[in-house]
Every structure is written in structure tokens, then in C-alpha cells.
Amino acid sequence: MSENTRHLTDPLIASNPLTVQILGICSALAVTTSLKTALVMCAALTAVLTVSSGLISSLRNRIPVSIRLIVQITIIASLVIVVDEVLKAYAFEISKRLSVFVGLIITNCIVLARAEAFAMRNPVGPSVLDGLGNGLGYSLILIVIGTLRELLGAGSLLGYPVFPTVADGGWFQPLKLMLLAPSAFFLLGFLVWAVRSWRREQVEKPEFAAGTADQGGRP
Amino acid sequence: MTAPDTGSWWRRLAALPKDSAPKTIAFAMLVAVVAAVLVSFVAVTLRPLQKANLERERQGRIVAIVSRAIGDAGPLSAHVVELKTGRIAPEIDPVTFDQEAAAKKPETSIALPPAADIAGLGRRETHATVFLRREGGKPTLIVLPVRGQGYQSTLYGYLALRGDGVTVAALTFYKQGETPGLGSRITEPAWQGLWPGKRIADDSGTIRIKVVRGAASGPHEVDGISGATRTGNGVTNLLQFWLGAYGFGPFLDRVKAGEI
């Protein structure tokens, strides 16, 4: 696999921003109550991440070191505002449901992390691929969680009923918990566990040994 | 002398190392200006679309309120009517027309002669939003906004008429400040349920609808609420006003003539 392809594919599973780096959790919890909001959020974040990585990378030799973070944030914030305005104009309903979370892409750790850790040190091509790959890695997890939450919480997908719910005279009793934020935590936890059971190399070494009872709780 | 000066100033700046203070400040300003221009350009370009979205939402909310208020979930479309002539004014977009604001502005309202002002409004807007359901090119439901002075507050409501322009389909009040337990009972379903089927006018076209003290007799009368005679009178007056010549009278004449 070429170096460039790796920039694109690594963030999907091997260094996924959500399950490996545990970044961007807040928005992942907030927008996954239905698949549609999750999809729009994914598209917004991927677009911002790709373009910001490209722009910052192309300016990387000109950005003064002392103000590099604020320049990165300015570029990211401008792009987020543009995306937010476009959604308000062309996808009004969905932008209302996403409310502040599109705006909060500005503070999403993934975007700044890729700008600071990758785009500032690499040429434009790899940076764009890296941004796109990380956006897709984020999207992959959001789509999985969004699908599970909408399916189990409302018995539908993209608003179309899949399981007939009891309220509509069917057999499916929706799990209301799935529509609450804690369920996204549980699902994400299970997902991290599942991925790490499959890819053992992702399991982190314990940072300290857990104490036992006969040691008085001290290691 | 200025041009070569600027040039040398620019060359001096360009020759500085990228982390020097002047170049840092220049870069920061450049980024700020480019970002500001980009964001402003997008915001200004998309403003009309966003505004239309907001207006459409507001309109949808009003139609939803009207449908719920008259207990009828069927489709309704909004139209702006010029009250004086009774014609639908296609030049005014019902999505952006704000009747409440129009009633307050001198240029979009008229002073009512005291003799005609039975609903106690003082001024009346020149245009009003009506909601119609059309089936086969003819209106089958006409929803009119009505308001007027009650006993101690202004009553705001909707009167829904059948396609004949005479039979009441529903009357509802969504905003009022009448005496709780007495006049405010005009918002209760039990009293509003007395209205469907009543006739606002007799065969000669005279507006006859009336809230009476005690029990009603005939298709033009509705039972009053005990202890709320003046609220009942307020309802009578506001209906008489809005169905009359200064209200929707000309519009309803056009409906009956089949012009709407």
C-alpha cells in the first residue's frame, strides 16, 4: 500500500479518531439520535477537516510559529461558519436539529489535532488525504452508532419504519434509552471493546497496576 | 515618492524572516481580512434563502396553529386579502405578511369611524391573512382571523366558515385575558362546541349571529355563558364587525359570488 493511501485508510480503523484516539466524543453523542443527523454532521465535519487540512498545509511554511494555533482556529472557524450557513440555506430542517453542533465543529479536537499534528508538517496532498481519512473514520463510527440508536430507539432508519412499533400496532417496543446520551456512551464503549478485541495491538498498556484488597487498596 | 516608498516597504517586509514581529502582525491581519471577506460573502449571498426558510417555517407554524385551533388537520393555504375590496392580493406574499405588525403601522392601517368600530379596535389593518381549503377549485373551508374588545381584554381568535360563507365550522379563541372561570370559558371546548352549524347571516345576507343571555333559539344564536354577559357581547360585536362591511364582508360577498 502506498504512503498516500495509508494516510487515507489508516484513520478508518487503525488510528480511528474516535475509537483509538477518543477524540470528538461530544458531538458523536449529541448528533447520533438519528441516522440522518449523523450523516449530515459527518459530511460537515469531513468537508471542514479536508479543506482546513489542505489550506493549513499550503500555508504551513508561512504561518508564524507564535500565532500558528490562532491562525489554524481562524481558518477552521471560517470554514465551519460557511458550512453552517450553507446548511441553514439548503438543509434548513436538518440544521435546526443539529442546532449548535455544526458550530461546535470549531472546537472539535479532531480538526485542530489534524491541523497541528499533520497538516503543519506535511505537503498539501498527504494533508488533504489525511483530513479526508480522519473525516471518514469519524463518519464510520457515527454511522454505526447512529444506525443502532435510531433502529433500537425508534425502530426506523432515516425516518423510514423498519420494525413496526407497538404504538403503530406492531411488535417492537422502542428502547427509549437509545435516544438518550448515555446510550451513545455504552455503544461507543462496546465498539471500542469490539475493535480492540479484533485488533489486539490497539490495547493500551496499563498506566499503573491496580491495587488489590490485601494491599489496602494501594499498588 | 509614495509609490516607490510603498514598494520598498513591501520588499522590506517580504525579506523579513517569517517569525519576525512585523511579519507576524501582517500575516495575522491578512488571515483576518481573508476570513472576514469569505464569511461575509457567504452570509450575504445565502441570506435570502435562509430568510425564506425562516418565513416558511413561521407560515407552517401559523397554519398548524389554525388547523389545531379549529380541530381540522386538513390542508390550508394562506392568502392575503385586501379588506376594502375583498379581493385576494396576489402582490403580497402571505409568507412574509405580518398582519399583527400591519395593524400597528399607520401606513398599513386605517382609522375606523367610531360608529363602525363596534369591536373597539380604533384602527384596522388594510390587509388580512385568510386561510382557505379549496376542493375542485372552490373554497370548502374559510378561516378568518378575528379580534375585538371583550370585557377586560382583547379577544383573539379564528372563525372557520364552510364553503357557503354562511355556516360556521368552528370558532376558537387563542388569546384572551377575561375573568378566569367566567369569561375565559370562551376558550373551553364545551362552549366552542356550540358554534359548528350555526349560521352567521339570514337569507337576505344580514349578519345575525349573536351570543344571547341564557338559552339560544334558532340558527343565529349561541348560548351565553352565565356571569359573562359582557364577554358574550364582546364576541357578538367582534363577529358583527369582522363579518361586516369594514371586516371580511366584501371578501365573503366574493366567496358567495364564486369569485374566490
Tab-separated table of C-alpha atoms in Angstrom:
chain	number	residue	atom	x	y	z
A	1	MET	CA	0.000	0.000	0.000
A	2	SER	CA	1.426	3.366	-0.952
A	3	GLU	CA	2.195	6.015	1.633
A	4	ASN	CA	-0.611	8.235	0.360
A	5	THR	CA	-3.251	5.538	0.509
A	6	ARG	CA	-2.237	4.840	4.073
A	7	HIS	CA	-2.985	8.463	5.011
A	8	LEU	CA	-6.492	7.823	3.803
A	9	THR	CA	-7.121	4.312	5.167
A	10	ASP	CA	-5.236	4.317	8.479
A	11	PRO	CA	-7.702	6.634	10.258
A	12	LEU	CA	-10.600	4.343	9.322
A	13	ILE	CA	-9.757	1.590	11.833
A	14	ALA	CA	-6.077	1.512	12.783
A	15	SER	CA	-5.891	5.060	14.141
A	16	ASN	CA	-9.560	5.962	14.159
A	17	PRO	CA	-10.002	9.369	15.823
A	18	LEU	CA	-12.976	8.185	17.877
A	19	THR	CA	-12.199	4.615	18.907
A	20	VAL	CA	-8.408	4.842	19.184
A	21	GLN	CA	-7.685	8.479	19.955
A	22	ILE	CA	-11.044	9.001	21.745
A	23	LEU	CA	-11.454	12.494	20.237
A	24	GLY	CA	-14.638	14.279	19.222
A	25	ILE	CA	-16.832	12.279	21.611
A	26	CYS	CA	-19.143	15.181	22.485
A	27	SER	CA	-20.582	15.649	19.004
A	28	ALA	CA	-20.663	11.888	18.468
A	29	LEU	CA	-23.042	11.582	21.426
A	30	ALA	CA	-25.141	14.574	20.524
A	31	VAL	CA	-25.979	14.043	16.870
A	32	THR	CA	-26.423	10.259	16.646
A	33	THR	CA	-30.025	10.013	17.875
A	34	SER	CA	-30.983	9.525	14.242
A	35	LEU	CA	-29.010	8.408	11.217
A	36	LYS	CA	-29.910	11.441	9.135
A	37	THR	CA	-28.464	13.998	11.552
A	38	ALA	CA	-25.398	11.783	11.957
A	39	LEU	CA	-24.887	11.681	8.169
A	40	VAL	CA	-25.173	15.442	7.764
A	41	MET	CA	-22.815	16.009	10.686
A	42	CYS	CA	-20.324	13.565	9.112
A	43	ALA	CA	-20.470	15.381	5.793
A	44	ALA	CA	-19.998	18.756	7.524
A	45	LEU	CA	-17.051	17.584	9.597
A	46	THR	CA	-15.387	15.761	6.713
A	47	ALA	CA	-15.696	18.811	4.479
A	48	VAL	CA	-14.264	21.138	7.120
A	49	LEU	CA	-11.465	18.738	8.006
A	50	THR	CA	-10.407	18.127	4.409
A	51	VAL	CA	-10.423	21.766	3.362
A	52	SER	CA	-8.805	23.037	6.562
A	53	SER	CA	-6.020	20.444	6.313
A	54	GLY	CA	-5.357	21.464	2.718
A	55	LEU	CA	-5.376	25.211	3.468
A	56	ILE	CA	-3.246	24.963	6.574
A	57	SER	CA	-0.785	22.671	4.840
A	58	SER	CA	-0.412	25.068	1.917
A	59	LEU	CA	0.308	27.920	4.351
A	60	ARG	CA	2.489	25.850	6.676
A	61	ASN	CA	5.786	27.495	5.658
A	62	ARG	CA	4.339	30.983	6.046
A	63	ILE	CA	2.399	30.711	9.303
A	64	PRO	CA	4.449	32.390	12.068
A	65	VAL	CA	5.036	29.882	14.865
A	66	SER	CA	3.945	32.238	17.645
A	67	ILE	CA	0.413	32.618	16.237
A	68	ARG	CA	0.034	29.285	14.463
A	69	LEU	CA	-2.783	27.961	16.674
A	70	ILE	CA	-4.892	31.074	16.338
A	71	VAL	CA	-4.361	31.085	12.565
A	72	GLN	CA	-5.453	27.439	12.415
A	73	ILE	CA	-8.528	28.175	14.533
A	74	THR	CA	-9.403	31.198	12.374
A	75	ILE	CA	-9.254	29.109	9.210
A	76	ILE	CA	-11.271	26.284	10.793
A	77	ALA	CA	-13.834	28.680	12.265
A	78	SER	CA	-14.366	30.434	8.930
A	79	LEU	CA	-14.925	27.110	7.189
A	80	VAL	CA	-17.362	25.985	9.892
A	81	ILE	CA	-19.357	29.202	9.560
A	82	VAL	CA	-19.506	28.695	5.796
A	83	VAL	CA	-20.758	25.113	6.243
A	84	ASP	CA	-23.289	26.239	8.859
A	85	GLU	CA	-24.610	28.989	6.584
A	86	VAL	CA	-24.897	26.594	3.655
A	87	LEU	CA	-26.847	24.108	5.796
A	88	LYS	CA	-29.169	26.874	7.017
A	89	ALA	CA	-29.867	27.825	3.414
A	90	TYR	CA	-30.157	24.407	1.754
A	91	ALA	CA	-30.942	21.937	4.566
A	92	PHE	CA	-32.928	24.056	6.978
A	93	GLU	CA	-34.782	21.285	8.823
A	94	ILE	CA	-31.683	19.261	9.490
A	95	SER	CA	-29.657	22.306	10.501
A	96	LYS	CA	-32.295	23.093	13.122
A	97	ARG	CA	-31.964	19.584	14.540
A	98	LEU	CA	-28.172	19.811	14.564
A	99	SER	CA	-28.537	23.204	16.279
A	100	VAL	CA	-25.218	24.258	17.779
A	101	PHE	CA	-23.294	21.118	16.963
A	102	VAL	CA	-22.259	22.222	13.482
A	103	GLY	CA	-20.891	25.407	15.018
A	104	LEU	CA	-19.105	23.342	17.632
A	105	ILE	CA	-17.033	21.630	14.912
A	106	ILE	CA	-14.733	24.604	15.564
A	107	THR	CA	-13.900	23.129	18.962
A	108	ASN	CA	-13.857	19.530	17.752
A	109	CYS	CA	-10.499	18.161	18.846
A	110	ILE	CA	-10.109	16.093	15.683
A	111	VAL	CA	-9.905	19.120	13.396
A	112	LEU	CA	-7.310	21.002	15.411
A	113	ALA	CA	-5.396	17.804	16.126
A	114	ARG	CA	-5.024	17.006	12.423
A	115	ALA	CA	-4.089	20.631	11.640
A	116	GLU	CA	-1.438	20.839	14.333
A	117	ALA	CA	-0.124	17.274	14.191
A	118	PHE	CA	-0.231	16.599	10.467
A	119	ALA	CA	-1.057	19.486	8.141
A	120	MET	CA	1.578	21.795	9.681
A	121	ARG	CA	4.305	19.264	8.860
A	122	ASN	CA	3.263	17.679	5.577
A	123	PRO	CA	2.668	18.712	1.959
A	124	VAL	CA	-0.777	19.525	0.668
A	125	GLY	CA	-1.570	16.182	-0.996
A	126	PRO	CA	-0.998	13.923	2.022
A	127	SER	CA	-2.646	16.519	4.305
A	128	VAL	CA	-5.849	16.545	2.261
A	129	LEU	CA	-5.883	12.732	2.251
A	130	ASP	CA	-5.236	12.681	5.982
A	131	GLY	CA	-8.077	15.134	6.597
A	132	LEU	CA	-10.424	13.156	4.374
A	133	GLY	CA	-9.386	9.858	6.008
A	134	ASN	CA	-9.961	11.167	9.517
A	135	GLY	CA	-13.291	12.637	8.467
A	136	LEU	CA	-14.310	9.270	7.070
A	137	GLY	CA	-13.066	7.485	10.198
A	138	TYR	CA	-15.225	9.785	12.326
A	139	SER	CA	-18.130	9.233	9.907
A	140	LEU	CA	-17.784	5.445	10.068
A	141	ILE	CA	-18.238	5.389	13.845
A	142	LEU	CA	-21.051	7.958	13.787
A	143	ILE	CA	-22.913	5.989	11.145
A	144	VAL	CA	-22.604	2.764	13.152
A	145	ILE	CA	-23.798	4.429	16.357
A	146	GLY	CA	-26.474	6.472	14.583
A	147	THR	CA	-27.835	3.364	12.844
A	148	LEU	CA	-28.004	1.377	16.090
A	149	ARG	CA	-29.565	4.220	18.056
A	150	GLU	CA	-32.250	5.031	15.515
A	151	LEU	CA	-33.020	1.375	14.847
A	152	LEU	CA	-33.292	0.385	18.507
A	153	GLY	CA	-34.607	3.697	19.800
A	154	ALA	CA	-37.289	4.394	17.212
A	155	GLY	CA	-37.499	1.240	15.077
A	156	SER	CA	-36.736	3.215	11.940
A	157	LEU	CA	-33.841	4.132	9.652
A	158	LEU	CA	-33.564	7.561	8.011
A	159	GLY	CA	-37.123	8.090	9.210
A	160	TYR	CA	-38.499	5.035	7.380
A	161	PRO	CA	-40.018	2.437	9.735
A	162	VAL	CA	-38.076	-0.845	9.821
A	163	PHE	CA	-39.580	-2.531	12.867
A	164	PRO	CA	-43.308	-1.876	13.346
A	165	THR	CA	-43.540	-0.241	16.772
A	166	VAL	CA	-46.141	-1.056	19.405
A	167	ALA	CA	-47.529	2.471	19.068
A	168	ASP	CA	-48.271	1.741	15.384
A	169	GLY	CA	-49.781	-1.649	16.208
A	170	GLY	CA	-46.613	-3.710	15.655
A	171	TRP	CA	-44.471	-5.787	17.998
A	172	PHE	CA	-41.400	-3.599	18.534
A	173	GLN	CA	-41.101	-1.763	21.839
A	174	PRO	CA	-38.609	1.083	21.210
A	175	LEU	CA	-35.756	1.333	23.708
A	176	LYS	CA	-36.134	4.929	24.814
A	177	LEU	CA	-32.714	4.737	26.453
A	178	MET	CA	-31.208	4.662	22.965
A	179	LEU	CA	-32.441	8.199	22.365
A	180	LEU	CA	-30.651	9.487	25.470
A	181	ALA	CA	-26.996	10.481	25.552
A	182	PRO	CA	-25.793	7.675	27.898
A	183	SER	CA	-26.679	5.006	25.332
A	184	ALA	CA	-24.147	6.525	22.915
A	185	PHE	CA	-21.512	6.144	25.624
A	186	PHE	CA	-22.417	2.468	26.067
A	187	LEU	CA	-22.416	1.814	22.319
A	188	LEU	CA	-19.117	3.610	21.842
A	189	GLY	CA	-17.645	1.618	24.730
A	190	PHE	CA	-18.787	-1.670	23.214
A	191	LEU	CA	-17.445	-0.552	19.842
A	192	VAL	CA	-14.022	0.282	21.289
A	193	TRP	CA	-14.004	-3.101	23.058
A	194	ALA	CA	-15.009	-4.910	19.872
A	195	VAL	CA	-12.370	-3.184	17.735
A	196	ARG	CA	-9.648	-3.823	20.318
A	197	SER	CA	-10.606	-7.478	20.675
A	198	TRP	CA	-10.130	-7.794	16.915
A	199	ARG	CA	-7.008	-5.592	16.689
A	200	ARG	CA	-5.066	-6.542	19.820
A	201	GLU	CA	-2.296	-4.045	19.021
A	202	GLN	CA	-4.661	-1.184	19.892
A	203	VAL	CA	-4.920	-2.277	23.534
A	204	GLU	CA	-3.030	0.224	25.628
A	205	LYS	CA	-0.600	-0.854	28.330
A	206	PRO	CA	-1.985	-0.191	31.789
A	207	GLU	CA	-0.592	3.070	33.115
A	208	PHE	CA	-0.415	1.682	36.637
A	209	ALA	CA	-1.095	-1.638	38.322
A	210	ALA	CA	-4.461	-1.867	40.025
A	211	GLY	CA	-4.234	-2.439	43.776
A	212	THR	CA	-5.733	-5.485	45.482
A	213	ALA	CA	-7.700	-5.667	48.721
A	214	ASP	CA	-4.923	-7.207	50.867
A	215	GLN	CA	-2.622	-4.336	49.963
A	216	GLY	CA	-5.075	-1.923	51.475
A	217	GLY	CA	-6.069	-0.701	48.029
A	218	ARG	CA	-2.522	0.509	47.259
A	219	PRO	CA	-0.474	-0.960	44.438
B	1	MET	CA	7.570	59.497	-3.961
B	2	THR	CA	4.852	57.397	-2.364
B	3	ALA	CA	4.813	54.516	-4.847
B	4	PRO	CA	8.500	53.567	-4.627
B	5	ASP	CA	8.244	54.021	-0.850
B	6	THR	CA	5.391	51.519	-0.613
B	7	GLY	CA	7.294	49.169	-2.853
B	8	SER	CA	10.411	49.245	-0.770
B	9	TRP	CA	8.304	48.958	2.382
B	10	TRP	CA	6.677	45.846	0.957
B	11	ARG	CA	10.019	44.435	-0.160
B	12	ARG	CA	11.487	45.049	3.293
B	13	LEU	CA	8.550	43.226	4.880
B	14	ALA	CA	8.816	40.327	2.450
B	15	ALA	CA	12.523	39.999	3.171
B	16	LEU	CA	11.951	39.677	6.935
B	17	PRO	CA	12.053	36.191	8.492
B	18	LYS	CA	8.560	34.726	8.878
B	19	ASP	CA	8.643	34.806	12.688
B	20	SER	CA	9.599	38.482	12.970
B	21	ALA	CA	7.064	40.709	14.720
B	22	PRO	CA	6.047	42.863	11.705
B	23	LYS	CA	5.555	39.839	9.501
B	24	THR	CA	3.573	38.041	12.210
B	25	ILE	CA	1.247	41.039	12.563
B	26	ALA	CA	0.933	41.398	8.780
B	27	PHE	CA	0.123	37.707	8.431
B	28	ALA	CA	-2.468	37.847	11.202
B	29	MET	CA	-4.152	40.818	9.541
B	30	LEU	CA	-4.130	39.137	6.166
B	31	VAL	CA	-5.720	35.960	7.546
B	32	ALA	CA	-8.323	38.014	9.413
B	33	VAL	CA	-9.247	40.017	6.314
B	34	VAL	CA	-9.484	36.983	4.028
B	35	ALA	CA	-11.555	35.058	6.575
B	36	ALA	CA	-13.846	38.039	7.151
B	37	VAL	CA	-14.400	38.559	3.424
B	38	LEU	CA	-15.131	34.857	2.882
B	39	VAL	CA	-17.594	34.620	5.775
B	40	SER	CA	-19.342	37.891	4.883
B	41	PHE	CA	-19.629	36.930	1.239
B	42	VAL	CA	-21.238	33.572	2.084
B	43	ALA	CA	-23.531	35.089	4.705
B	44	VAL	CA	-24.755	37.837	2.386
B	45	THR	CA	-25.166	35.513	-0.600
B	46	LEU	CA	-27.208	32.971	1.330
B	47	ARG	CA	-29.251	35.450	3.386
B	48	PRO	CA	-32.312	35.457	1.067
B	49	LEU	CA	-32.522	31.651	1.076
B	50	GLN	CA	-32.200	31.486	4.843
B	51	LYS	CA	-34.800	34.196	5.305
B	52	ALA	CA	-37.208	32.316	3.049
B	53	ASN	CA	-36.656	29.180	5.145
B	54	LEU	CA	-37.454	31.044	8.353
B	55	GLU	CA	-40.549	32.634	6.847
B	56	ARG	CA	-41.749	29.291	5.526
B	57	GLU	CA	-41.331	27.821	8.974
B	58	ARG	CA	-43.269	30.687	10.543
B	59	GLN	CA	-46.030	30.242	7.984
B	60	GLY	CA	-46.141	26.483	8.619
B	61	ARG	CA	-46.448	27.149	12.325
B	62	ILE	CA	-49.346	29.548	11.820
B	63	VAL	CA	-51.196	27.067	9.595
B	64	ALA	CA	-50.566	24.353	12.210
B	65	ILE	CA	-51.995	26.582	14.951
B	66	VAL	CA	-55.053	27.355	12.842
B	67	SER	CA	-55.607	23.686	11.972
B	68	ARG	CA	-55.311	22.639	15.599
B	69	ALA	CA	-57.467	25.529	16.782
B	70	ILE	CA	-60.345	24.628	14.505
B	71	GLY	CA	-59.819	20.909	15.140
B	72	ASP	CA	-59.277	20.121	11.477
B	73	ALA	CA	-55.972	18.763	10.223
B	74	GLY	CA	-56.699	19.071	6.501
B	75	PRO	CA	-54.556	21.230	4.222
B	76	LEU	CA	-54.908	25.007	4.328
B	77	SER	CA	-53.264	27.671	2.228
B	78	ALA	CA	-52.711	31.248	3.307
B	79	HIS	CA	-53.779	34.248	1.239
B	80	VAL	CA	-53.650	37.968	1.854
B	81	VAL	CA	-56.967	39.736	1.349
B	82	GLU	CA	-57.427	43.438	0.788
B	83	LEU	CA	-60.263	44.084	3.225
B	84	LYS	CA	-61.754	47.133	1.497
B	85	THR	CA	-62.336	45.391	-1.831
B	86	GLY	CA	-62.393	41.800	-0.610
B	87	ARG	CA	-60.072	40.654	-3.361
B	88	ILE	CA	-57.111	38.382	-2.783
B	89	ALA	CA	-53.978	40.498	-3.176
B	90	PRO	CA	-51.502	38.302	-5.064
B	91	GLU	CA	-48.851	41.031	-4.906
B	92	ILE	CA	-48.446	40.474	-1.154
B	93	ASP	CA	-46.676	37.278	-0.169
B	94	PRO	CA	-48.604	35.656	2.697
B	95	VAL	CA	-45.341	34.113	3.840
B	96	THR	CA	-43.832	37.489	4.658
B	97	PHE	CA	-47.011	39.415	5.501
B	98	ASP	CA	-47.360	40.120	9.209
B	99	GLN	CA	-50.931	41.156	9.975
B	100	GLU	CA	-50.246	41.996	13.619
B	101	ALA	CA	-47.453	44.395	12.625
B	102	ALA	CA	-49.570	45.862	9.795
B	103	ALA	CA	-52.346	46.737	12.254
B	104	LYS	CA	-49.944	48.903	14.259
B	105	LYS	CA	-48.361	50.851	11.384
B	106	PRO	CA	-50.212	53.984	10.222
B	107	GLU	CA	-49.378	53.376	6.544
B	108	THR	CA	-50.894	49.881	6.534
B	109	SER	CA	-53.965	50.582	8.629
B	110	ILE	CA	-56.942	52.929	8.629
B	111	ALA	CA	-58.720	54.750	11.452
B	112	LEU	CA	-62.218	53.391	11.940
B	113	PRO	CA	-65.189	55.779	12.211
B	114	PRO	CA	-66.485	55.477	15.804
B	115	ALA	CA	-69.911	54.317	14.680
B	116	ALA	CA	-68.451	51.385	12.767
B	117	ASP	CA	-65.911	50.459	15.418
B	118	ILE	CA	-68.144	48.118	17.373
B	119	ALA	CA	-65.271	45.756	18.204
B	120	GLY	CA	-63.309	48.546	19.920
B	121	LEU	CA	-60.248	48.326	17.696
B	122	GLY	CA	-59.550	52.007	16.943
B	123	ARG	CA	-57.577	51.188	13.804
B	124	ARG	CA	-57.854	48.332	11.362
B	125	GLU	CA	-55.191	46.956	9.010
B	126	THR	CA	-55.803	47.303	5.275
B	127	HIS	CA	-54.954	43.653	4.539
B	128	ALA	CA	-55.557	40.429	6.448
B	129	THR	CA	-54.374	36.826	6.129
B	130	VAL	CA	-57.108	34.282	5.493
B	131	PHE	CA	-56.678	30.540	5.234
B	132	LEU	CA	-58.520	28.572	2.588
B	133	ARG	CA	-59.064	24.971	1.686
B	134	ARG	CA	-60.017	24.510	-1.938
B	135	GLU	CA	-61.522	21.399	-3.431
B	136	GLY	CA	-62.300	21.307	-7.133
B	137	GLY	CA	-61.432	24.985	-7.498
B	138	LYS	CA	-63.966	26.082	-4.885
B	139	PRO	CA	-63.301	27.008	-1.279
B	140	THR	CA	-64.692	24.447	1.152
B	141	LEU	CA	-63.291	25.970	4.327
B	142	ILE	CA	-62.549	29.625	5.035
B	143	VAL	CA	-60.641	30.551	8.176
B	144	LEU	CA	-60.756	34.222	9.171
B	145	PRO	CA	-58.718	35.867	11.918
B	146	VAL	CA	-60.952	37.867	14.268
B	147	ARG	CA	-60.289	40.023	17.287
B	148	GLY	CA	-62.050	42.569	19.411
B	149	GLN	CA	-62.658	44.008	22.829
B	150	GLY	CA	-64.177	41.617	25.381
B	151	TYR	CA	-64.974	42.516	28.971
B	152	GLN	CA	-61.463	43.299	30.203
B	153	SER	CA	-59.149	42.186	27.405
B	154	THR	CA	-58.828	41.870	23.666
B	155	LEU	CA	-60.013	38.504	22.358
B	156	TYR	CA	-58.012	36.923	19.509
B	157	GLY	CA	-59.454	34.023	17.598
B	158	TYR	CA	-60.256	32.311	14.331
B	159	LEU	CA	-63.659	31.856	12.763
B	160	ALA	CA	-63.891	28.964	10.306
B	161	LEU	CA	-66.744	29.015	7.808
B	162	ARG	CA	-67.925	26.364	5.386
B	163	GLY	CA	-67.588	26.985	1.665
B	164	ASP	CA	-71.014	28.657	1.514
B	165	GLY	CA	-69.580	31.543	3.559
B	166	VAL	CA	-72.527	31.351	5.973
B	167	THR	CA	-72.298	28.155	8.033
B	168	VAL	CA	-69.892	28.184	10.960
B	169	ALA	CA	-67.384	25.313	11.010
B	170	ALA	CA	-65.601	26.396	14.178
B	171	LEU	CA	-64.899	29.373	16.395
B	172	THR	CA	-61.893	29.421	18.646
B	173	PHE	CA	-60.058	31.946	20.781
B	174	TYR	CA	-56.337	31.518	21.300
B	175	LYS	CA	-55.521	34.641	23.272
B	176	GLN	CA	-57.661	36.432	25.863
B	177	GLY	CA	-57.490	37.778	29.394
B	178	GLU	CA	-61.089	37.502	30.555
B	179	THR	CA	-62.201	36.651	34.105
B	180	PRO	CA	-60.970	33.146	34.907
B	181	GLY	CA	-63.875	30.751	35.334
B	182	LEU	CA	-66.358	33.150	33.708
B	183	GLY	CA	-65.436	34.994	30.525
B	184	SER	CA	-62.348	32.873	29.966
B	185	ARG	CA	-64.648	29.894	29.412
B	186	ILE	CA	-64.891	31.043	25.788
B	187	THR	CA	-61.680	29.031	25.298
B	188	GLU	CA	-63.287	25.819	26.571
B	189	PRO	CA	-64.220	23.120	24.039
B	190	ALA	CA	-67.677	22.825	25.621
B	191	TRP	CA	-68.593	26.388	24.670
B	192	GLN	CA	-66.714	26.418	21.370
B	193	GLY	CA	-68.586	23.202	20.526
B	194	LEU	CA	-71.848	25.186	20.422
B	195	TRP	CA	-70.711	27.016	17.280
B	196	PRO	CA	-70.402	24.499	14.423
B	197	GLY	CA	-73.520	24.510	12.259
B	198	LYS	CA	-74.666	27.993	13.320
B	199	ARG	CA	-75.382	30.459	10.525
B	200	ILE	CA	-73.794	33.894	10.572
B	201	ALA	CA	-76.402	35.539	8.337
B	202	ASP	CA	-80.004	35.095	7.331
B	203	ASP	CA	-81.149	34.505	3.759
B	204	SER	CA	-81.150	38.236	2.971
B	205	GLY	CA	-77.465	38.390	3.874
B	206	THR	CA	-77.843	40.414	7.084
B	207	ILE	CA	-75.324	39.382	9.719
B	208	ARG	CA	-77.428	37.934	12.532
B	209	ILE	CA	-75.026	35.802	14.562
B	210	LYS	CA	-75.327	36.644	18.267
B	211	VAL	CA	-74.369	35.370	21.685
B	212	VAL	CA	-77.551	35.604	23.786
B	213	ARG	CA	-78.174	35.578	27.526
B	214	GLY	CA	-79.399	32.167	28.547
B	215	ALA	CA	-80.514	29.578	26.064
B	216	ALA	CA	-80.249	30.093	22.318
B	217	SER	CA	-83.102	29.715	19.886
B	218	GLY	CA	-82.626	29.456	16.177
B	219	PRO	CA	-79.567	29.025	13.931
B	220	HIS	CA	-78.234	32.544	14.507
B	221	GLU	CA	-77.991	32.394	18.301
B	222	VAL	CA	-75.465	30.838	20.650
B	223	ASP	CA	-75.912	30.282	24.415
B	224	GLY	CA	-74.167	32.881	26.541
B	225	ILE	CA	-72.001	31.949	29.496
B	226	SER	CA	-73.688	32.722	32.830
B	227	GLY	CA	-71.921	35.572	34.572
B	228	ALA	CA	-70.048	36.559	31.410
B	229	THR	CA	-72.621	38.625	29.579
B	230	ARG	CA	-70.140	41.300	28.584
B	231	THR	CA	-67.661	38.804	27.229
B	232	GLY	CA	-70.538	37.321	25.207
B	233	ASN	CA	-71.408	40.799	23.944
B	234	GLY	CA	-67.745	41.262	23.012
B	235	VAL	CA	-67.840	38.080	20.952
B	236	THR	CA	-71.068	39.218	19.253
B	237	ASN	CA	-69.558	42.627	18.481
B	238	LEU	CA	-66.287	41.334	17.105
B	239	LEU	CA	-68.094	38.838	14.864
B	240	GLN	CA	-70.509	41.532	13.687
B	241	PHE	CA	-67.539	43.785	12.930
B	242	TRP	CA	-65.328	41.273	11.135
B	243	LEU	CA	-68.199	39.815	9.122
B	244	GLY	CA	-69.484	43.295	8.259
B	245	ALA	CA	-68.561	45.880	5.658
B	246	TYR	CA	-65.422	47.004	7.486
B	247	GLY	CA	-64.265	43.442	8.011
B	248	PHE	CA	-64.450	40.452	5.703
B	249	GLY	CA	-67.900	41.368	4.335
B	250	PRO	CA	-66.601	42.252	0.823
B	251	PHE	CA	-64.453	39.117	0.796
B	252	LEU	CA	-67.375	36.883	1.805
B	253	ASP	CA	-69.534	38.520	-0.879
B	254	ARG	CA	-66.921	37.474	-3.430
B	255	VAL	CA	-66.883	33.964	-1.980
B	256	LYS	CA	-70.664	33.740	-2.385
B	257	ALA	CA	-70.402	35.117	-5.898
B	258	GLY	CA	-67.911	32.343	-6.708
B	259	GLU	CA	-65.047	34.742	-7.428
B	260	ILE	CA	-62.587	33.342	-4.891
